[in-house]
Structure formats: structure tokens, C-alpha cells
Amino acid sequence: MSSPVTTSTELSTYRDQHFKGSRLEQERILLTTSTLYVGNLSFYTTEEQIYELFSKCGDIKRIIMGLDKYKKTPCGFCFVEYYQRCDAENCMRYVNGTRLDDRIVRTDWDAGFVEGRQYGRGKSGGQVRDEYRKDYDSGRGGYGKNVQQESSITQAAAIFSGQ
């Protein structure tokens, strides 16, 4: 009889496309890592707030805040590295889906922080997902970048045409 997989070790379908190694190696690392990717954070959430919530699950080795690669300001994600896998598993069980700064926090296994990954990968410097968002989200800095650009272009065209 096979043992059931607990939700703490189940892997999401997301994989870091910039991972240096094979897909099989990435899967193996994800099953043993003690590092979590934390997403859907407010741009105003502080490292101290993250520490306060995530330390309830165990001792944190370090927190790496996600930053806009041009402005060097927070852009809605971070990495939380625990000393032990079991603490990260508890975090996946109990913190994933809870609220922090009026936002539902999303956690996922990460193959381990590598310098440079703290910067957003979007064209504008932030996260790619924020460029395509169409709704207004004050916690993430307003409208998505593409919507802001479309609005600016529309306004410029109206001014240019004399309306």
C-alpha cells in the first residue's frame, strides 16, 4: 500500500524557468528544500511583519525581500528560508492562504535562493504578473503597468487631437 502524500510535500505545477539544472534535479530539490517563495504581498509589507507571521512556524534563517530591479523598492514577494524542512512544511500548512496586510499570502516551495532572484523579472522592473493585471489594487501599487501605459497613451492621444 502506498503512503498518502501530505499537502506539505505536494508540489505545485509552477517551476522557476531560470533554474540552472534539469527538471528532475529541480523536483528533487523541491522535495527537500527549506526555502519558500511567498507571493501576493502588499508593496507596503515590511520584513518585520513577514518575520512576525512566519516565525510562528519555526526558526527563520533569513528573509529576502523581492525588489523592483530598477527602483529597489518592495514589489510584492519574498523568500523565507527556514533552518529545518519541517518548519517550512508547517508554514505551507498553516500560513499559506492566511492574511497579511489585508492580502491573502501565497506560499510555494522554492529550490533555494540564488543572488539576483530578489529582483522582479518584469519589463518595468517589478513582477511580470503586475504588468498584466487589469484591476485596481492599492496594496500592489494601483493598476497593472500595461493598463497604466494604455491610459497614458490614450490621454496623450486625446491631448494631441485637441479633445
PDB file of C-alpha atoms in Angstrom:
ATOM      1  CA  MET A   1       0.000   0.000   0.000  1.00  0.00           C
ATOM      2  CA  SER A   2       1.378   3.425  -0.900  1.00  0.00           C
ATOM      3  CA  SER A   3       1.525   6.145   1.701  1.00  0.00           C
ATOM      4  CA  PRO A   4      -0.588   9.240   1.009  1.00  0.00           C
ATOM      5  CA  VAL A   5       1.285  12.406   0.150  1.00  0.00           C
ATOM      6  CA  THR A   6       0.572  15.136   2.657  1.00  0.00           C
ATOM      7  CA  THR A   7      -0.251  18.631   1.466  1.00  0.00           C
ATOM      8  CA  SER A   8       3.059  19.813   2.907  1.00  0.00           C
ATOM      9  CA  THR A   9       5.110  17.861   0.359  1.00  0.00           C
ATOM     10  CA  GLU A  10       2.843  18.242  -2.645  1.00  0.00           C
ATOM     11  CA  LEU A  11       4.472  20.368  -5.290  1.00  0.00           C
ATOM     12  CA  SER A  12       2.634  22.937  -7.358  1.00  0.00           C
ATOM     13  CA  THR A  13       2.945  22.850 -11.118  1.00  0.00           C
ATOM     14  CA  TYR A  14       4.935  26.095 -11.155  1.00  0.00           C
ATOM     15  CA  ARG A  15       8.646  25.740 -11.874  1.00  0.00           C
ATOM     16  CA  ASP A  16      11.251  28.504 -11.995  1.00  0.00           C
ATOM     17  CA  GLN A  17      12.133  28.775 -15.688  1.00  0.00           C
ATOM     18  CA  HIS A  18      15.523  30.279 -14.770  1.00  0.00           C
ATOM     19  CA  PHE A  19      16.589  27.275 -12.649  1.00  0.00           C
ATOM     20  CA  LYS A  20      20.110  26.175 -13.555  1.00  0.00           C
ATOM     21  CA  GLY A  21      19.746  22.408 -13.823  1.00  0.00           C
ATOM     22  CA  SER A  22      17.472  19.668 -15.093  1.00  0.00           C
ATOM     23  CA  ARG A  23      13.760  19.410 -14.351  1.00  0.00           C
ATOM     24  CA  LEU A  24      14.433  16.192 -12.427  1.00  0.00           C
ATOM     25  CA  GLU A  25      17.084  17.901 -10.279  1.00  0.00           C
ATOM     26  CA  GLN A  26      14.683  20.772  -9.574  1.00  0.00           C
ATOM     27  CA  GLU A  27      11.962  18.311  -8.488  1.00  0.00           C
ATOM     28  CA  ARG A  28      14.414  16.536  -6.154  1.00  0.00           C
ATOM     29  CA  ILE A  29      15.484  19.820  -4.558  1.00  0.00           C
ATOM     30  CA  LEU A  30      11.882  20.986  -4.126  1.00  0.00           C
ATOM     31  CA  LEU A  31      11.128  17.814  -2.132  1.00  0.00           C
ATOM     32  CA  THR A  32      13.882  18.578   0.390  1.00  0.00           C
ATOM     33  CA  THR A  33      14.181  22.385   0.442  1.00  0.00           C
ATOM     34  CA  SER A  34      13.502  24.543   3.481  1.00  0.00           C
ATOM     35  CA  THR A  35      13.058  27.697   1.371  1.00  0.00           C
ATOM     36  CA  LEU A  36       9.664  29.120   0.441  1.00  0.00           C
ATOM     37  CA  TYR A  37       8.607  31.642  -2.170  1.00  0.00           C
ATOM     38  CA  VAL A  38       5.991  33.980  -0.700  1.00  0.00           C
ATOM     39  CA  GLY A  39       3.805  35.902  -3.127  1.00  0.00           C
ATOM     40  CA  ASN A  40       0.856  38.279  -3.242  1.00  0.00           C
ATOM     41  CA  LEU A  41       2.365  40.564  -0.625  1.00  0.00           C
ATOM     42  CA  SER A  42       1.470  44.213  -0.412  1.00  0.00           C
ATOM     43  CA  PHE A  43       4.187  46.556  -1.648  1.00  0.00           C
ATOM     44  CA  TYR A  44       3.970  48.058   1.843  1.00  0.00           C
ATOM     45  CA  THR A  45       4.508  44.848   3.844  1.00  0.00           C
ATOM     46  CA  THR A  46       7.703  45.023   5.867  1.00  0.00           C
ATOM     47  CA  GLU A  47      10.295  42.363   6.596  1.00  0.00           C
ATOM     48  CA  GLU A  48       9.348  42.653  10.272  1.00  0.00           C
ATOM     49  CA  GLN A  49       5.704  41.791   9.517  1.00  0.00           C
ATOM     50  CA  ILE A  50       6.798  38.768   7.489  1.00  0.00           C
ATOM     51  CA  TYR A  51       9.126  37.656  10.274  1.00  0.00           C
ATOM     52  CA  GLU A  52       6.386  38.001  12.890  1.00  0.00           C
ATOM     53  CA  LEU A  53       3.957  35.787  10.942  1.00  0.00           C
ATOM     54  CA  PHE A  54       6.354  33.209   9.518  1.00  0.00           C
ATOM     55  CA  SER A  55       8.378  32.717  12.716  1.00  0.00           C
ATOM     56  CA  LYS A  56       5.265  31.184  14.303  1.00  0.00           C
ATOM     57  CA  CYS A  57       6.119  28.053  12.302  1.00  0.00           C
ATOM     58  CA  GLY A  58       9.775  27.797  13.281  1.00  0.00           C
ATOM     59  CA  ASP A  59      13.178  29.432  13.355  1.00  0.00           C
ATOM     60  CA  ILE A  60      13.854  31.537  10.273  1.00  0.00           C
ATOM     61  CA  LYS A  61      17.336  31.530   8.805  1.00  0.00           C
ATOM     62  CA  ARG A  62      16.728  34.574   6.593  1.00  0.00           C
ATOM     63  CA  ILE A  63      14.151  36.583   4.675  1.00  0.00           C
ATOM     64  CA  ILE A  64      14.994  38.007   1.269  1.00  0.00           C
ATOM     65  CA  MET A  65      12.599  40.736   0.135  1.00  0.00           C
ATOM     66  CA  GLY A  66      11.647  40.890  -3.530  1.00  0.00           C
ATOM     67  CA  LEU A  67      12.611  44.234  -5.059  1.00  0.00           C
ATOM     68  CA  ASP A  68      11.826  46.168  -8.198  1.00  0.00           C
ATOM     69  CA  LYS A  69      15.035  45.784 -10.183  1.00  0.00           C
ATOM     70  CA  TYR A  70      15.165  49.472 -11.127  1.00  0.00           C
ATOM     71  CA  LYS A  71      13.705  51.310  -8.122  1.00  0.00           C
ATOM     72  CA  LYS A  72      14.941  48.820  -5.472  1.00  0.00           C
ATOM     73  CA  THR A  73      11.584  49.084  -3.693  1.00  0.00           C
ATOM     74  CA  PRO A  74       9.488  46.090  -2.499  1.00  0.00           C
ATOM     75  CA  CYS A  75       7.429  44.539  -5.285  1.00  0.00           C
ATOM     76  CA  GLY A  76       5.163  42.003  -3.611  1.00  0.00           C
ATOM     77  CA  PHE A  77       7.169  38.838  -2.974  1.00  0.00           C
ATOM     78  CA  CYS A  78       9.936  37.433  -0.795  1.00  0.00           C
ATOM     79  CA  PHE A  79      11.808  34.255   0.040  1.00  0.00           C
ATOM     80  CA  VAL A  80      11.672  32.793   3.536  1.00  0.00           C
ATOM     81  CA  GLU A  81      14.388  30.304   4.402  1.00  0.00           C
ATOM     82  CA  TYR A  82      13.949  28.105   7.472  1.00  0.00           C
ATOM     83  CA  TYR A  83      16.675  26.115   9.197  1.00  0.00           C
ATOM     84  CA  GLN A  84      14.584  22.927   9.019  1.00  0.00           C
ATOM     85  CA  ARG A  85      12.298  21.421   6.378  1.00  0.00           C
ATOM     86  CA  CYS A  86       9.648  20.541   8.986  1.00  0.00           C
ATOM     87  CA  ASP A  87       9.244  24.234   9.871  1.00  0.00           C
ATOM     88  CA  ALA A  88       8.765  25.108   6.192  1.00  0.00           C
ATOM     89  CA  GLU A  89       6.197  22.286   5.931  1.00  0.00           C
ATOM     90  CA  ASN A  90       4.296  23.791   8.876  1.00  0.00           C
ATOM     91  CA  CYS A  91       4.373  27.136   7.111  1.00  0.00           C
ATOM     92  CA  MET A  92       2.923  25.594   3.949  1.00  0.00           C
ATOM     93  CA  ARG A  93       0.177  24.004   6.060  1.00  0.00           C
ATOM     94  CA  TYR A  94      -0.722  26.914   8.311  1.00  0.00           C
ATOM     95  CA  VAL A  95       0.418  30.214   6.785  1.00  0.00           C
ATOM     96  CA  ASN A  96      -0.357  29.632   3.098  1.00  0.00           C
ATOM     97  CA  GLY A  97      -3.729  31.241   2.402  1.00  0.00           C
ATOM     98  CA  THR A  98      -3.785  33.450   5.513  1.00  0.00           C
ATOM     99  CA  ARG A  99      -3.990  37.243   5.542  1.00  0.00           C
ATOM    100  CA  LEU A 100      -1.070  39.598   5.981  1.00  0.00           C
ATOM    101  CA  ASP A 101      -1.570  43.327   5.417  1.00  0.00           C
ATOM    102  CA  ASP A 102      -5.103  42.637   4.105  1.00  0.00           C
ATOM    103  CA  ARG A 103      -3.805  40.286   1.392  1.00  0.00           C
ATOM    104  CA  ILE A 104      -4.070  36.508   1.027  1.00  0.00           C
ATOM    105  CA  VAL A 105      -0.487  35.231   1.236  1.00  0.00           C
ATOM    106  CA  ARG A 106       0.569  32.570  -1.260  1.00  0.00           C
ATOM    107  CA  THR A 107       3.477  30.266  -0.366  1.00  0.00           C
ATOM    108  CA  ASP A 108       5.213  27.732  -2.586  1.00  0.00           C
ATOM    109  CA  TRP A 109       8.320  25.578  -2.392  1.00  0.00           C
ATOM    110  CA  ASP A 110      11.460  27.138  -3.795  1.00  0.00           C
ATOM    111  CA  ALA A 111      14.642  25.395  -4.910  1.00  0.00           C
ATOM    112  CA  GLY A 112      16.713  27.862  -2.895  1.00  0.00           C
ATOM    113  CA  PHE A 113      17.587  31.499  -3.132  1.00  0.00           C
ATOM    114  CA  VAL A 114      20.331  32.489  -5.566  1.00  0.00           C
ATOM    115  CA  GLU A 115      21.654  36.061  -5.663  1.00  0.00           C
ATOM    116  CA  GLY A 116      19.756  38.080  -8.275  1.00  0.00           C
ATOM    117  CA  ARG A 117      16.413  36.306  -7.791  1.00  0.00           C
ATOM    118  CA  GLN A 118      15.295  39.009  -5.382  1.00  0.00           C
ATOM    119  CA  TYR A 119      14.671  41.316  -8.345  1.00  0.00           C
ATOM    120  CA  GLY A 120      11.422  41.382 -10.304  1.00  0.00           C
ATOM    121  CA  ARG A 121      11.569  39.895 -13.792  1.00  0.00           C
ATOM    122  CA  GLY A 122       9.017  42.160 -15.456  1.00  0.00           C
ATOM    123  CA  LYS A 123       9.976  44.649 -18.175  1.00  0.00           C
ATOM    124  CA  SER A 124       9.158  47.510 -15.817  1.00  0.00           C
ATOM    125  CA  GLY A 125      11.335  46.057 -13.032  1.00  0.00           C
ATOM    126  CA  GLY A 126       8.567  44.546 -10.898  1.00  0.00           C
ATOM    127  CA  GLN A 127       6.772  41.240 -11.170  1.00  0.00           C
ATOM    128  CA  VAL A 128       5.539  40.067 -14.555  1.00  0.00           C
ATOM    129  CA  ARG A 129       2.039  39.370 -13.171  1.00  0.00           C
ATOM    130  CA  ASP A 130       1.666  43.008 -12.116  1.00  0.00           C
ATOM    131  CA  GLU A 131       2.204  44.160 -15.694  1.00  0.00           C
ATOM    132  CA  TYR A 132      -0.864  42.250 -16.903  1.00  0.00           C
ATOM    133  CA  ARG A 133      -3.239  42.933 -14.023  1.00  0.00           C
ATOM    134  CA  LYS A 134      -6.282  44.913 -15.184  1.00  0.00           C
ATOM    135  CA  ASP A 135      -7.894  45.680 -11.832  1.00  0.00           C
ATOM    136  CA  TYR A 136      -7.000  48.391  -9.355  1.00  0.00           C
ATOM    137  CA  ASP A 137      -5.060  47.072  -6.377  1.00  0.00           C
ATOM    138  CA  SER A 138      -3.900  49.674  -3.868  1.00  0.00           C
ATOM    139  CA  GLY A 139      -1.815  47.116  -1.984  1.00  0.00           C
ATOM    140  CA  ARG A 140       0.215  46.397  -5.103  1.00  0.00           C
ATOM    141  CA  GLY A 141       0.628  49.940  -6.312  1.00  0.00           C
ATOM    142  CA  GLY A 142      -2.525  50.663  -8.318  1.00  0.00           C
ATOM    143  CA  TYR A 143      -3.336  49.342 -11.776  1.00  0.00           C
ATOM    144  CA  GLY A 144      -1.107  46.971 -13.711  1.00  0.00           C
ATOM    145  CA  LYS A 145       1.746  48.543 -15.714  1.00  0.00           C
ATOM    146  CA  ASN A 146       0.178  47.752 -19.099  1.00  0.00           C
ATOM    147  CA  VAL A 147      -3.120  49.378 -18.067  1.00  0.00           C
ATOM    148  CA  GLN A 148      -1.210  52.457 -16.834  1.00  0.00           C
ATOM    149  CA  GLN A 149       0.663  52.687 -20.138  1.00  0.00           C
ATOM    150  CA  GLU A 150      -2.539  52.277 -22.185  1.00  0.00           C
ATOM    151  CA  SER A 151      -4.163  55.024 -20.119  1.00  0.00           C
ATOM    152  CA  SER A 152      -1.173  57.342 -20.667  1.00  0.00           C
ATOM    153  CA  ILE A 153      -1.239  56.688 -24.410  1.00  0.00           C
ATOM    154  CA  THR A 154      -4.989  57.359 -24.558  1.00  0.00           C
ATOM    155  CA  GLN A 155      -4.560  60.614 -22.607  1.00  0.00           C
ATOM    156  CA  ALA A 156      -1.684  61.723 -24.842  1.00  0.00           C
ATOM    157  CA  ALA A 157      -3.707  60.951 -27.977  1.00  0.00           C
ATOM    158  CA  ALA A 158      -6.660  62.953 -26.615  1.00  0.00           C
ATOM    159  CA  ILE A 159      -4.388  65.922 -25.857  1.00  0.00           C
ATOM    160  CA  PHE A 160      -2.731  65.688 -29.257  1.00  0.00           C
ATOM    161  CA  SER A 161      -6.068  65.540 -31.087  1.00  0.00           C
ATOM    162  CA  GLY A 162      -7.313  68.583 -29.149  1.00  0.00           C
ATOM    163  CA  GLN A 163     -10.024  66.858 -27.108  1.00  0.00           C
TER     164      GLN A 163
END
